[in-house]
XYZ file of C-alpha atoms in Angstrom:
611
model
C 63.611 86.153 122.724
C 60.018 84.638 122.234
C 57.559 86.702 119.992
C 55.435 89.898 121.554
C 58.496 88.876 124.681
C 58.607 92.510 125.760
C 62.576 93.467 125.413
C 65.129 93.988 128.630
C 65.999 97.629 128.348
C 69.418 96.726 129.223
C 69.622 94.160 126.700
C 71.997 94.924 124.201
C 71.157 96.414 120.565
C 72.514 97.002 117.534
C 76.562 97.434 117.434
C 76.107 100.760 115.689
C 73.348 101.838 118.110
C 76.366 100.989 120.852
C 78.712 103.461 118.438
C 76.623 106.377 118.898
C 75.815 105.991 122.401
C 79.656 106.085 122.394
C 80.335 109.199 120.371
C 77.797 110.689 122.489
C 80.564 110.969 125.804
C 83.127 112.585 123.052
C 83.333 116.423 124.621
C 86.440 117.777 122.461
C 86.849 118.159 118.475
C 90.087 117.928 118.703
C 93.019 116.466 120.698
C 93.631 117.922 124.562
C 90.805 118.689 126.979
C 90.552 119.692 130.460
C 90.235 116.009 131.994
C 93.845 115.209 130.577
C 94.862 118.026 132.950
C 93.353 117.057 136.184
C 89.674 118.237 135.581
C 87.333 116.549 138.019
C 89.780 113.614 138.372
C 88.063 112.482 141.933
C 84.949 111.593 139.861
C 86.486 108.576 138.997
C 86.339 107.322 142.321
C 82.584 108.187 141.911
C 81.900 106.286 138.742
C 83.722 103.371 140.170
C 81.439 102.846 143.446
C 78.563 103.666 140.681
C 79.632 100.433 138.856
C 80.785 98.689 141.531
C 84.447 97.968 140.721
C 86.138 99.319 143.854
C 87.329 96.142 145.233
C 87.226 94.422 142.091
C 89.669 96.903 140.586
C 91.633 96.443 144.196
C 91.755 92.695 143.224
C 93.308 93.106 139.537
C 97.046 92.441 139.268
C 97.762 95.066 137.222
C 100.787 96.281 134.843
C 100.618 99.916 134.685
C 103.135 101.182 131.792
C 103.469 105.090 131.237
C 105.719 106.812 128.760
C 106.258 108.816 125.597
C 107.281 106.360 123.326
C 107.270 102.811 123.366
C 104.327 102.204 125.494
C 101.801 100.712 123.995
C 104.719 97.888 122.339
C 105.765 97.471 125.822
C 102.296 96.566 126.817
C 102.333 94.274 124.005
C 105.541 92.525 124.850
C 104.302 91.948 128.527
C 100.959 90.423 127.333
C 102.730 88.090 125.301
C 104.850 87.118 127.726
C 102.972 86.149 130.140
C 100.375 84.784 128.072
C 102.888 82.334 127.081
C 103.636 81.609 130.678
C 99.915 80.094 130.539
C 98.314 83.407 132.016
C 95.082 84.533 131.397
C 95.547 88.693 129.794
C 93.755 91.483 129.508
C 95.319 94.044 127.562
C 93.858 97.804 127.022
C 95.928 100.265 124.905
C 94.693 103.322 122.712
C 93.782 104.316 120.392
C 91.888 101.845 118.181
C 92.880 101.752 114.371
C 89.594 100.694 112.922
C 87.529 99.100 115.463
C 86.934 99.877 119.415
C 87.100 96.938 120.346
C 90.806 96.593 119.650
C 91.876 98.446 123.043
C 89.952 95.507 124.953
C 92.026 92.449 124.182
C 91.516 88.736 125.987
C 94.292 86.357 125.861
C 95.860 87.881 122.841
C 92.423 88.267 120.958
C 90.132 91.783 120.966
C 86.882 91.317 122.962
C 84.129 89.457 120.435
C 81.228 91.841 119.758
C 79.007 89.789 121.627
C 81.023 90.721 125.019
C 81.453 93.665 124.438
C 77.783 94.772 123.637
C 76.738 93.016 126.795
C 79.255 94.915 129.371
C 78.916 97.919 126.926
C 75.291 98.547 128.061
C 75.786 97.439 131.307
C 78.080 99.895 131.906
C 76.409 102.555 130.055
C 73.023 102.635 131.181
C 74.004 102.371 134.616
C 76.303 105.532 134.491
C 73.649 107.323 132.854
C 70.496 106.238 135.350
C 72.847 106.676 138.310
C 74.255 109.729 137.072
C 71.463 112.006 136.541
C 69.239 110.877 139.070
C 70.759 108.291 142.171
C 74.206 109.822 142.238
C 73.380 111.646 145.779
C 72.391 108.724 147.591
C 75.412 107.388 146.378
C 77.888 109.257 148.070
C 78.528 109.810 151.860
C 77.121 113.290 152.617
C 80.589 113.746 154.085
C 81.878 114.359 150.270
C 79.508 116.891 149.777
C 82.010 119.586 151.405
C 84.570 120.012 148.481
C 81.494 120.591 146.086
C 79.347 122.560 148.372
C 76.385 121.761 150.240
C 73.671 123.132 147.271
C 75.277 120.162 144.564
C 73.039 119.382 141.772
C 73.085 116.014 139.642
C 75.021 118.230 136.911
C 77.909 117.906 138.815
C 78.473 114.212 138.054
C 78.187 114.029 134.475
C 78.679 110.960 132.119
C 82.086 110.467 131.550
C 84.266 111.405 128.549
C 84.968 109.027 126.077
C 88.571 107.911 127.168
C 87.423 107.926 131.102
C 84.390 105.398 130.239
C 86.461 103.402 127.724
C 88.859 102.740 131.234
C 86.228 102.078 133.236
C 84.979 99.517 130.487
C 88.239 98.338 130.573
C 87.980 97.919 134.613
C 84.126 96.445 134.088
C 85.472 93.716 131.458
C 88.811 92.169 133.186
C 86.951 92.167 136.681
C 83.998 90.223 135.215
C 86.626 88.024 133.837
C 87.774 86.796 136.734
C 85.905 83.625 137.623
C 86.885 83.265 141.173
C 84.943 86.458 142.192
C 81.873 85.312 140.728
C 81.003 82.138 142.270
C 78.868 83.716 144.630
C 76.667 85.455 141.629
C 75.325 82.204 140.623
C 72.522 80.964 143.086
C 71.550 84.053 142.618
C 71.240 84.294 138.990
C 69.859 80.601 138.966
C 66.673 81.761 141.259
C 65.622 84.955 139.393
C 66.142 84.268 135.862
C 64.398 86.440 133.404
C 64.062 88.759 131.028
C 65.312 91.507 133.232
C 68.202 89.877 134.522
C 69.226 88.214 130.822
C 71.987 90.532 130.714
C 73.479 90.164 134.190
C 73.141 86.364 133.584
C 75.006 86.787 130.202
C 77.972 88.581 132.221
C 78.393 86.092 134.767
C 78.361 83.006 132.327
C 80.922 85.087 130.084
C 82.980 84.650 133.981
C 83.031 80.816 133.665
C 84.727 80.468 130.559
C 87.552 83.011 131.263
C 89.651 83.949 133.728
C 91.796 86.794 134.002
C 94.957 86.677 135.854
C 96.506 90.037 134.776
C 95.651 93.156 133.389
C 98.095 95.453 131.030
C 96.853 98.896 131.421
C 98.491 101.437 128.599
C 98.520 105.446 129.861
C 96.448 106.986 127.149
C 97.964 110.144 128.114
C 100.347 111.778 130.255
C 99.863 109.977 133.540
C 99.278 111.804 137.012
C 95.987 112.686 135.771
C 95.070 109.629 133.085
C 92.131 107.895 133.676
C 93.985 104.716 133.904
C 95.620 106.400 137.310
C 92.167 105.898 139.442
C 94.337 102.225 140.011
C 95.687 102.483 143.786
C 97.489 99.452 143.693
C 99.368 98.101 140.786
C 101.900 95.316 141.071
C 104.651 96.682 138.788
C 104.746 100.324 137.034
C 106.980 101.052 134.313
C 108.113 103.980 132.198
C 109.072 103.835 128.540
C 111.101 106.145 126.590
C 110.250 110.180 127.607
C 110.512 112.696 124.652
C 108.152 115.942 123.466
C 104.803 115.197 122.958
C 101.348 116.649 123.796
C 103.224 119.415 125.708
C 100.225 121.482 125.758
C 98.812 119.177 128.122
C 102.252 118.133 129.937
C 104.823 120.959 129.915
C 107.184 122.359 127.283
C 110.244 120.503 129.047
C 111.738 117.133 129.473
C 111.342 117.730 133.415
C 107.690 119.110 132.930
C 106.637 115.735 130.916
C 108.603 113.329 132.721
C 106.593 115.054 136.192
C 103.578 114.475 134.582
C 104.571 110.545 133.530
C 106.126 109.663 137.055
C 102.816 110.672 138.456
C 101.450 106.716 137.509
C 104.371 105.570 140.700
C 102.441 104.554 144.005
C 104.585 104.274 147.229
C 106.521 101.398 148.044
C 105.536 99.613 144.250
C 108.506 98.356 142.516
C 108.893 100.367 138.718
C 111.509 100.284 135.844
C 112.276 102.852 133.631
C 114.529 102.430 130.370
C 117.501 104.986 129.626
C 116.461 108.772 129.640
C 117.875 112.223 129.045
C 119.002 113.412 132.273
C 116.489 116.248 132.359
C 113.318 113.676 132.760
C 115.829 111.026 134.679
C 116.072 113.530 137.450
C 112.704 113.961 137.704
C 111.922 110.348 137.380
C 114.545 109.543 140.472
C 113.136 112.315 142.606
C 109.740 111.542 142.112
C 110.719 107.985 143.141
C 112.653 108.758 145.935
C 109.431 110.682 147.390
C 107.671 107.561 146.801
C 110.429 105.071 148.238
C 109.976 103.242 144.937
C 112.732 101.085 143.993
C 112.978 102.429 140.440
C 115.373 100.458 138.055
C 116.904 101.299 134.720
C 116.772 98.276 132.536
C 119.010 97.890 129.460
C 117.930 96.613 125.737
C 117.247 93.372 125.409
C 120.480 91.427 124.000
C 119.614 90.152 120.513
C 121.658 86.618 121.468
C 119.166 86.178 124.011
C 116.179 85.427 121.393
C 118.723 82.451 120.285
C 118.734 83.439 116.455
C 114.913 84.749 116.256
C 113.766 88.146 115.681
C 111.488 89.831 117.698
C 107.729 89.716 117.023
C 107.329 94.070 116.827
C 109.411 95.314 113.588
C 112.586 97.733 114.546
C 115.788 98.121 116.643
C 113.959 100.803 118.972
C 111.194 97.190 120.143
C 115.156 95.872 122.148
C 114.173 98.903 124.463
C 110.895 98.171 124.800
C 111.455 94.366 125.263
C 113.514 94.663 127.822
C 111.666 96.922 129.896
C 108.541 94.406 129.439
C 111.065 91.399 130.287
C 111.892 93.481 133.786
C 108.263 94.080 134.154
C 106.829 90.479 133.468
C 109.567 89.191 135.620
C 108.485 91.131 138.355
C 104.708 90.278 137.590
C 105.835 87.099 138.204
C 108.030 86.929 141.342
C 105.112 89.482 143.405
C 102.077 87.187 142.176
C 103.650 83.989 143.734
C 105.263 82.246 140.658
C 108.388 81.642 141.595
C 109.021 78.930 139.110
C 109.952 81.599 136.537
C 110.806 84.385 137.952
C 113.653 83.234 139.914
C 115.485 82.493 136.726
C 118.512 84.511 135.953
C 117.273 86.224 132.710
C 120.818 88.237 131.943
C 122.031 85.272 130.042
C 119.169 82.998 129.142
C 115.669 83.617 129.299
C 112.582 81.217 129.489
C 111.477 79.648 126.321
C 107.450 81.394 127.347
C 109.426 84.837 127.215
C 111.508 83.963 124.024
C 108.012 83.017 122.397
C 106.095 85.631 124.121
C 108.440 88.104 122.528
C 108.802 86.747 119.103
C 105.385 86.278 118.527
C 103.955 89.968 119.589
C 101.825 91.737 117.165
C 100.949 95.319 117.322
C 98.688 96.802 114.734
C 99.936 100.348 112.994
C 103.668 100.160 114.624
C 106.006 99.223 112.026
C 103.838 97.391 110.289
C 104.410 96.179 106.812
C 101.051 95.359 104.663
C 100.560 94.709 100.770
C 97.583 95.825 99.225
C 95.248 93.177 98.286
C 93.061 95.301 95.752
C 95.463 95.526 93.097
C 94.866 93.820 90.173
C 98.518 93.037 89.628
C 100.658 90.228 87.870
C 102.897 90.008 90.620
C 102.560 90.272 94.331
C 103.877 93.017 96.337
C 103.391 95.795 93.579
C 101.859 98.181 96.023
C 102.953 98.129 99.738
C 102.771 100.131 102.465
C 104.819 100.916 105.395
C 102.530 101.794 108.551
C 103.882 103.184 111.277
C 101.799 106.361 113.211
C 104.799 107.862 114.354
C 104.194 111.553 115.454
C 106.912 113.293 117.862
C 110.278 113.734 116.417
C 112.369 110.897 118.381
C 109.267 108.595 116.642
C 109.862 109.918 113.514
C 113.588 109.049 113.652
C 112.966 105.821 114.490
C 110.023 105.543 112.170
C 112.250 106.509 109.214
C 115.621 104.188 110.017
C 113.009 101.200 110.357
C 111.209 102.286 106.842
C 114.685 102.565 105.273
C 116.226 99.598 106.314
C 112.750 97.492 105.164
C 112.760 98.785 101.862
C 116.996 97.994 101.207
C 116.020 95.025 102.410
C 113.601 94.610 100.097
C 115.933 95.894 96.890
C 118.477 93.227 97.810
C 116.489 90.437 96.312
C 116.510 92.928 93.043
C 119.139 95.311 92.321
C 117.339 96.893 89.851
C 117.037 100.666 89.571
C 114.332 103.012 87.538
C 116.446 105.116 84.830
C 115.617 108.531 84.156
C 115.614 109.670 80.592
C 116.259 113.203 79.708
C 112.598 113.072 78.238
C 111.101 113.121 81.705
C 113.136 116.414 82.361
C 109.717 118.002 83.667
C 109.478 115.269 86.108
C 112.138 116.119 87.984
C 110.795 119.642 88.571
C 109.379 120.314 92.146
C 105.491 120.400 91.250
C 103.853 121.318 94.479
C 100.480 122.255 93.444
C 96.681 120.835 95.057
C 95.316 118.451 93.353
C 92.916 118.831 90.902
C 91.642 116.262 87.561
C 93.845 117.461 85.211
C 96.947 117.963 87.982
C 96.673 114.645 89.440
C 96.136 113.386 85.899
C 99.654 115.203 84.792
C 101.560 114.105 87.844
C 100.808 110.683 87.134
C 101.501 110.461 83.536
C 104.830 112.134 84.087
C 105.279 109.649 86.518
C 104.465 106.568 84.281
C 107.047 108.173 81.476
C 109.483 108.039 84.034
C 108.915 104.135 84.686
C 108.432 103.559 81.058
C 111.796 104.533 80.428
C 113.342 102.327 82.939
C 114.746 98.950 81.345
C 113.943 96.953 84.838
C 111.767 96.572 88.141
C 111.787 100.210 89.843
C 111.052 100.582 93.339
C 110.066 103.719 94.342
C 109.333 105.603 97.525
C 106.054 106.842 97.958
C 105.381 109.011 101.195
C 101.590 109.499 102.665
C 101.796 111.455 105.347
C 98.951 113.780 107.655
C 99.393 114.652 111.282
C 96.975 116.784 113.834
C 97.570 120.503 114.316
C 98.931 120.578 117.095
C 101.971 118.889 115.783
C 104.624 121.024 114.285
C 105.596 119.755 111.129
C 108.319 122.231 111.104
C 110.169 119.412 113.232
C 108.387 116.096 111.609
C 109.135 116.359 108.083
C 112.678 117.547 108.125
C 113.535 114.882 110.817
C 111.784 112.485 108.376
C 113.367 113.144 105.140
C 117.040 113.925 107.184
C 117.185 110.303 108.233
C 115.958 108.324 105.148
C 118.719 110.646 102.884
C 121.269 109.391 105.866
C 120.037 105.923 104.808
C 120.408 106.433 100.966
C 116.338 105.957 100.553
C 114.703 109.088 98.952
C 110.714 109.976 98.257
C 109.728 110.404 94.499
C 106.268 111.769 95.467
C 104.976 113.163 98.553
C 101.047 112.973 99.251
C 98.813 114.821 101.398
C 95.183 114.495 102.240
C 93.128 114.622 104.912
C 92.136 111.485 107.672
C 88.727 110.499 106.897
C 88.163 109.629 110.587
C 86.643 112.591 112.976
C 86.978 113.124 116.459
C 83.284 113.352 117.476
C 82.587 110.032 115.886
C 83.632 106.331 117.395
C 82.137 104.163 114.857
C 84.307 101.047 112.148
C 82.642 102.299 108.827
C 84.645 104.676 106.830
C 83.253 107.690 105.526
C 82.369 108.718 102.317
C 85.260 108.900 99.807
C 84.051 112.082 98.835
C 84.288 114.754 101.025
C 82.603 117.977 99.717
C 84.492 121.406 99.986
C 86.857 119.359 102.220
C 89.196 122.005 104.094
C 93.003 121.615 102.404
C 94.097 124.773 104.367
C 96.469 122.416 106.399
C 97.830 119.873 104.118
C 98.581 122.882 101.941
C 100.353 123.938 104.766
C 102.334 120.275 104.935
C 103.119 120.777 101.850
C 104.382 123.941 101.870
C 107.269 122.591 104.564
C 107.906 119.873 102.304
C 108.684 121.766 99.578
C 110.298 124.287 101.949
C 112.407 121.497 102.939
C 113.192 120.121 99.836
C 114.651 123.351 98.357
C 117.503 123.870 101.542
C 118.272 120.281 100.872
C 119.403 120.913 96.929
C 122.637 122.389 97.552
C 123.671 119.052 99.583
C 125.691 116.823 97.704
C 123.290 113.445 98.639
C 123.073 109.838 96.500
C 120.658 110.533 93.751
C 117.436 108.272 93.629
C 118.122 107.558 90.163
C 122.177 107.646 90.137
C 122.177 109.800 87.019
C 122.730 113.257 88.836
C 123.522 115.061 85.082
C 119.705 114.607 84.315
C 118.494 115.509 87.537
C 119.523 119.545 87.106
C 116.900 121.945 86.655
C 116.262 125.067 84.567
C 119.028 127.068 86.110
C 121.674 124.443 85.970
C 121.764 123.981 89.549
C 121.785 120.346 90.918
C 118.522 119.486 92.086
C 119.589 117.387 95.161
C 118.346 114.098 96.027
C 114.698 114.639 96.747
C 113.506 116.135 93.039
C 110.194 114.424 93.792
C 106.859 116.336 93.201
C 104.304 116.100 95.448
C 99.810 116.553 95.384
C 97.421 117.313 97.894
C 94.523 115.386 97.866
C 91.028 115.993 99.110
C 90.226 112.333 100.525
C 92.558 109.823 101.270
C 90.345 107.198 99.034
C 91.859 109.452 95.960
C 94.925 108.895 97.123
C 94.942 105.201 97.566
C 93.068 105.419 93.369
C 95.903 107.295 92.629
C 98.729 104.488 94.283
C 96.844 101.618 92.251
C 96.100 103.294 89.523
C 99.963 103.918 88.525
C 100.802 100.242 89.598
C 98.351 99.099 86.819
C 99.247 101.244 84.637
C 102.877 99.779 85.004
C 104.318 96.517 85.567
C 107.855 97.386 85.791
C 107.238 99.489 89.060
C 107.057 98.786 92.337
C 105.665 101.288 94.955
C 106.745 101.430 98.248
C 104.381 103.732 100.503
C 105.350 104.894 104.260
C 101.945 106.124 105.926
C 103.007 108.341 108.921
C 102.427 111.118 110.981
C 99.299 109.920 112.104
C 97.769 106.594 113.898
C 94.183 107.906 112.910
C 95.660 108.055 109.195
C 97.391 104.839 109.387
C 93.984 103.083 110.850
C 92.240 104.785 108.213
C 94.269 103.468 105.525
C 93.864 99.951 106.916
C 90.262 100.104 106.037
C 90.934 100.553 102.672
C 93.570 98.210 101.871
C 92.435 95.074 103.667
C 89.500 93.165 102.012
């Protein structure tokens, strides 16, 4: 822009300016409000005639993937896919890990900052002009019944955040597609200026990529997601159905799986994966209603990747890639592309889907990442295990992938930490919040431990915060159940607090300080840890160490398999010190940290491990 060149006010600012204007449509504190149940869902159809995306969003070929678990790697799977058919892909999941921009992704890539600013603002400031002040010569005075004939402009209010991040997500794909903008161009040649920069900027973004599909992920529930204003999907599926959010979606299998077949639209074809009978009743019914052709597609076959593994970590991603296999396939046979979709996939598959599935990536889902601010002799002396597990069935399948990485990981070194009879206090259950001087004594009678062993100790670190609403009642024990059923056991169990909040969207992390931060609930985590810990000593279990005579405590009882001690911290950042601290402090361990419970903690933990 020349000098004194008066700026557009729809010309994009600052990113963080665009982060505020964000956090400004967040309307809860915490998880669960009243637009996940239903709340004003018709005024979607409102802010889609306000943007002008009715027939665009008519026009998408759409994948429209629902479900408890397994969703958002299902998505993931199908994007590949048919990427690597030589598609153009949008992809929009939730929630972001560090940066918003990661639930808008193009071809494989998340939106560049430049795009996203531009349709971003667009967006924005024509909700929030139309909104307030245009929105009754907007809609046909017909409407005006169900609201009553007196309606005021507060009746249409901006969106919340997830309902504008889908309409975003509706704005960017559609302006993506360059055979619908053709007609923009004479246009945009004619009237060039300063006030139309922005709309030019759009419709030159259109020549230089073209959308062919969209992947939509439910953020939550279904019948009632924002993602649900689509009328006319090509393919709906249905991952794995378990107990989640049931505040929101019902306290039963039936209830939830209601709720999730609510994304099926009349006469589209849909696959499901295996269920418990409870939600597959529901799921058939609801179909039936529909006349859906709903199919139940089996794992993928391992010998059908001819020797390579899949791209997402865990033997839960065969579900999940075989659903997306059924839904790509279909994608593919309903858009006109015969060429690869009338291929008998049951014993061979294409060499796009083989590559489409083996090179998926999926930050925070079994996701294995060393940190790289350790000033360490050797590589892989700190590592953590990322996976934001957070529903029971997750945190099964959470700990049998975490187990069988880290025995992987000890076969290439057999070597296990000895515990000397001088670390008896060790083995004590400490459970206390942190403070200086207790973090100080956990970690020194940690270091004596490792300074007795003769060899390379691993040793299993757990991180672990969820939301409130959780019950970690069922999360922990389910947890620490399965890795003892694997032979892997914690030495030290960690709690602090996420340092993201709920009424800010923004990629900076906050300060590693948090003053008087409120423990009250990782005490509480704690508490069931510990709780936990002391049913589990009378179990006869492998001991971490092997040397069960030193592992007895003061009243000569055997202290069981998880005699770890674990601190509550008041900022995650003093956690992470802590982790790299004891690494440099010792070369002869190796720490191997799960981060669950949480995506919001795993995302946060992200941003301070990677440089």
């Amino acid at each position: 822009m020349a000098d004194g060149e008066k700026e557009s006010p729809d010309a994009p600012t600052s990113y963080d300016e665009a982060m505020e204007a964000l956090s400004s449509l967040i309307t809860k504190r915490s998880r669960g409000n009243n637009s996940n149940k239903g709340n004003q869902f018709d005024l979607l159809f409102h802010y889609l005639k306000i943007l002008e995306l009715e027939d665009a969003l008519d026009d998408l070929k759409i994948v429209h993937v629902a479900g408890t678990k397994g969703k958002g790697s299902t998505c993931t799977f199908t994007e590949s896919i048919l990427r690597n058919c030589g598609f153009r892909t949008g992809l929009f999941t939730s929630p972001h890990l560090i940066d918003v921009r990661e639930r808008f992704r193009l071809d494989g890539v998340d939106i560049s900052q430049e795009k996203f600013l531009a349709y971003f603002w667009w967006c924005f400031n024509r909700l929030k002009t139309t909104c307030f002040t245009l929105i009754l010569y907007h809609i046909h005075a017909a409407e005006f019944g169900r609201y009553g004939q007196e309606r005021t402009t507060e009746d249409v209010p901006m969106p919340p955040l997830f309902r504008f991040l889908t309409l975003l997500a509706f704005k960017i794909f559609s302006a993506e597609q360059v055979h619908k903008y053709w007609f923009h161009l004479q246009h945009c040649l004619s009237c060039l200026s300063s006030e139309t920069q922005l709309n030019w900027d759009l419709i030159c973004y259109s020549f230089f990529v073209q959308v062919d599909v969209a992947i939509l992920e439910v953020g939550l529930g279904g019948r009632f997601d924002a993602t649900n204003v689509v009328q006319k999907p090509v393919v709906c599926g249905i991952a794995s159905l378990g107990y989640d959010h049931m505040e929101i979606l019902g306290d039963t299998l039936g209830k939830i799986a209601g709720e999730k077949a609510g994304i099926l639209k009349r006469g589209i074809p849909a696959f499901t994966v295996q269920q418990p009978e409870e939600a597959m009743c529901v799921l058939e019914d609801k179909a039936s209603n529909l006349n859906v052709d709903l199919q139940v597609v089996p794992p993928l076959d391992v010998n059908l990747l001819n020797g390579q593994k899949l791209g997402l970590e865990g033997e839960h991603q065969y579900v999940n890639a075989g659903l997306a296999i059924a839904l790509s396939f279909t994608w593919l046979k309903r858009t006109g592309h015969l060429e690869l979709a009338n291929q008998d996939h049951t014993d061979s598959l294409p060499e796009q889907f083989i590559k489409g599935l083996t090179a998926a990536s999926f930050q925070g889902r079994a996701q294995i990442v060393p940190d790289q601010y350790v000033d360490s002799e050797k590589d892989g002396d700190l590592v953590f295990y990322l996976d934001g597990a957070h529903s029971p069935e997750s945190m099964e399948i959470c700990a049998k992938w975490f187990s069988g990485a880290v025995k992987g990981e000890h076969q290439s070194d057999k070597a296990k930490p000895q515990v000397s009879s001088s670390t008896h206090q060790l083995k004590k259950n400490i459970m206390q919040v942190f403070d200086p001087s207790s973090a100080e004594r956990v970690q020194l009678e940690l270091l004596a431990t490792l300074k007795s062993s003769s060899s390379l100790a691993f040793m299993q670190i757990l991180l672990f915060n969820c939301m409130t609403v959780r019950d970690p009642e069922l999360l922990l024990p389910q947890l620490m159940k399965t890795c003892a059923s694997q032979d892997v056991y914690f030495k030290k169990a960690l709690f602090a607090p996420n340092m993201s909040v709920y009424h800010k969207v923004g990629t900076h992390a906050l300060p590693s300080a948090v003053p008087e931060a409120d423990l009250s609930w990782q005490l509480t985590l704690q508490r069931v840890w510990d709780n936990t810990m002391q049913k589990d000593k009378g179990r006869e279990a492998k001991q971490v160490n092997h040397v069960a005579e030193e592992m007895k405590d003061d009243t000569g009882k055997g202290g069981g398999s998880h005699e770890s001690s674990s601190v509550v911290f008041p900022s995650l950042p003093l956690a992470i010190k802590w982790l790299r601290d004891t690494v440099r402090q010792n070369q002869s361990v190796r720490l191997q940290v799960l981060v669950t419970g949480s995506l919001h903690l795993v995302g946060d933990v992200l941003k301070l491990i990677r440089k």
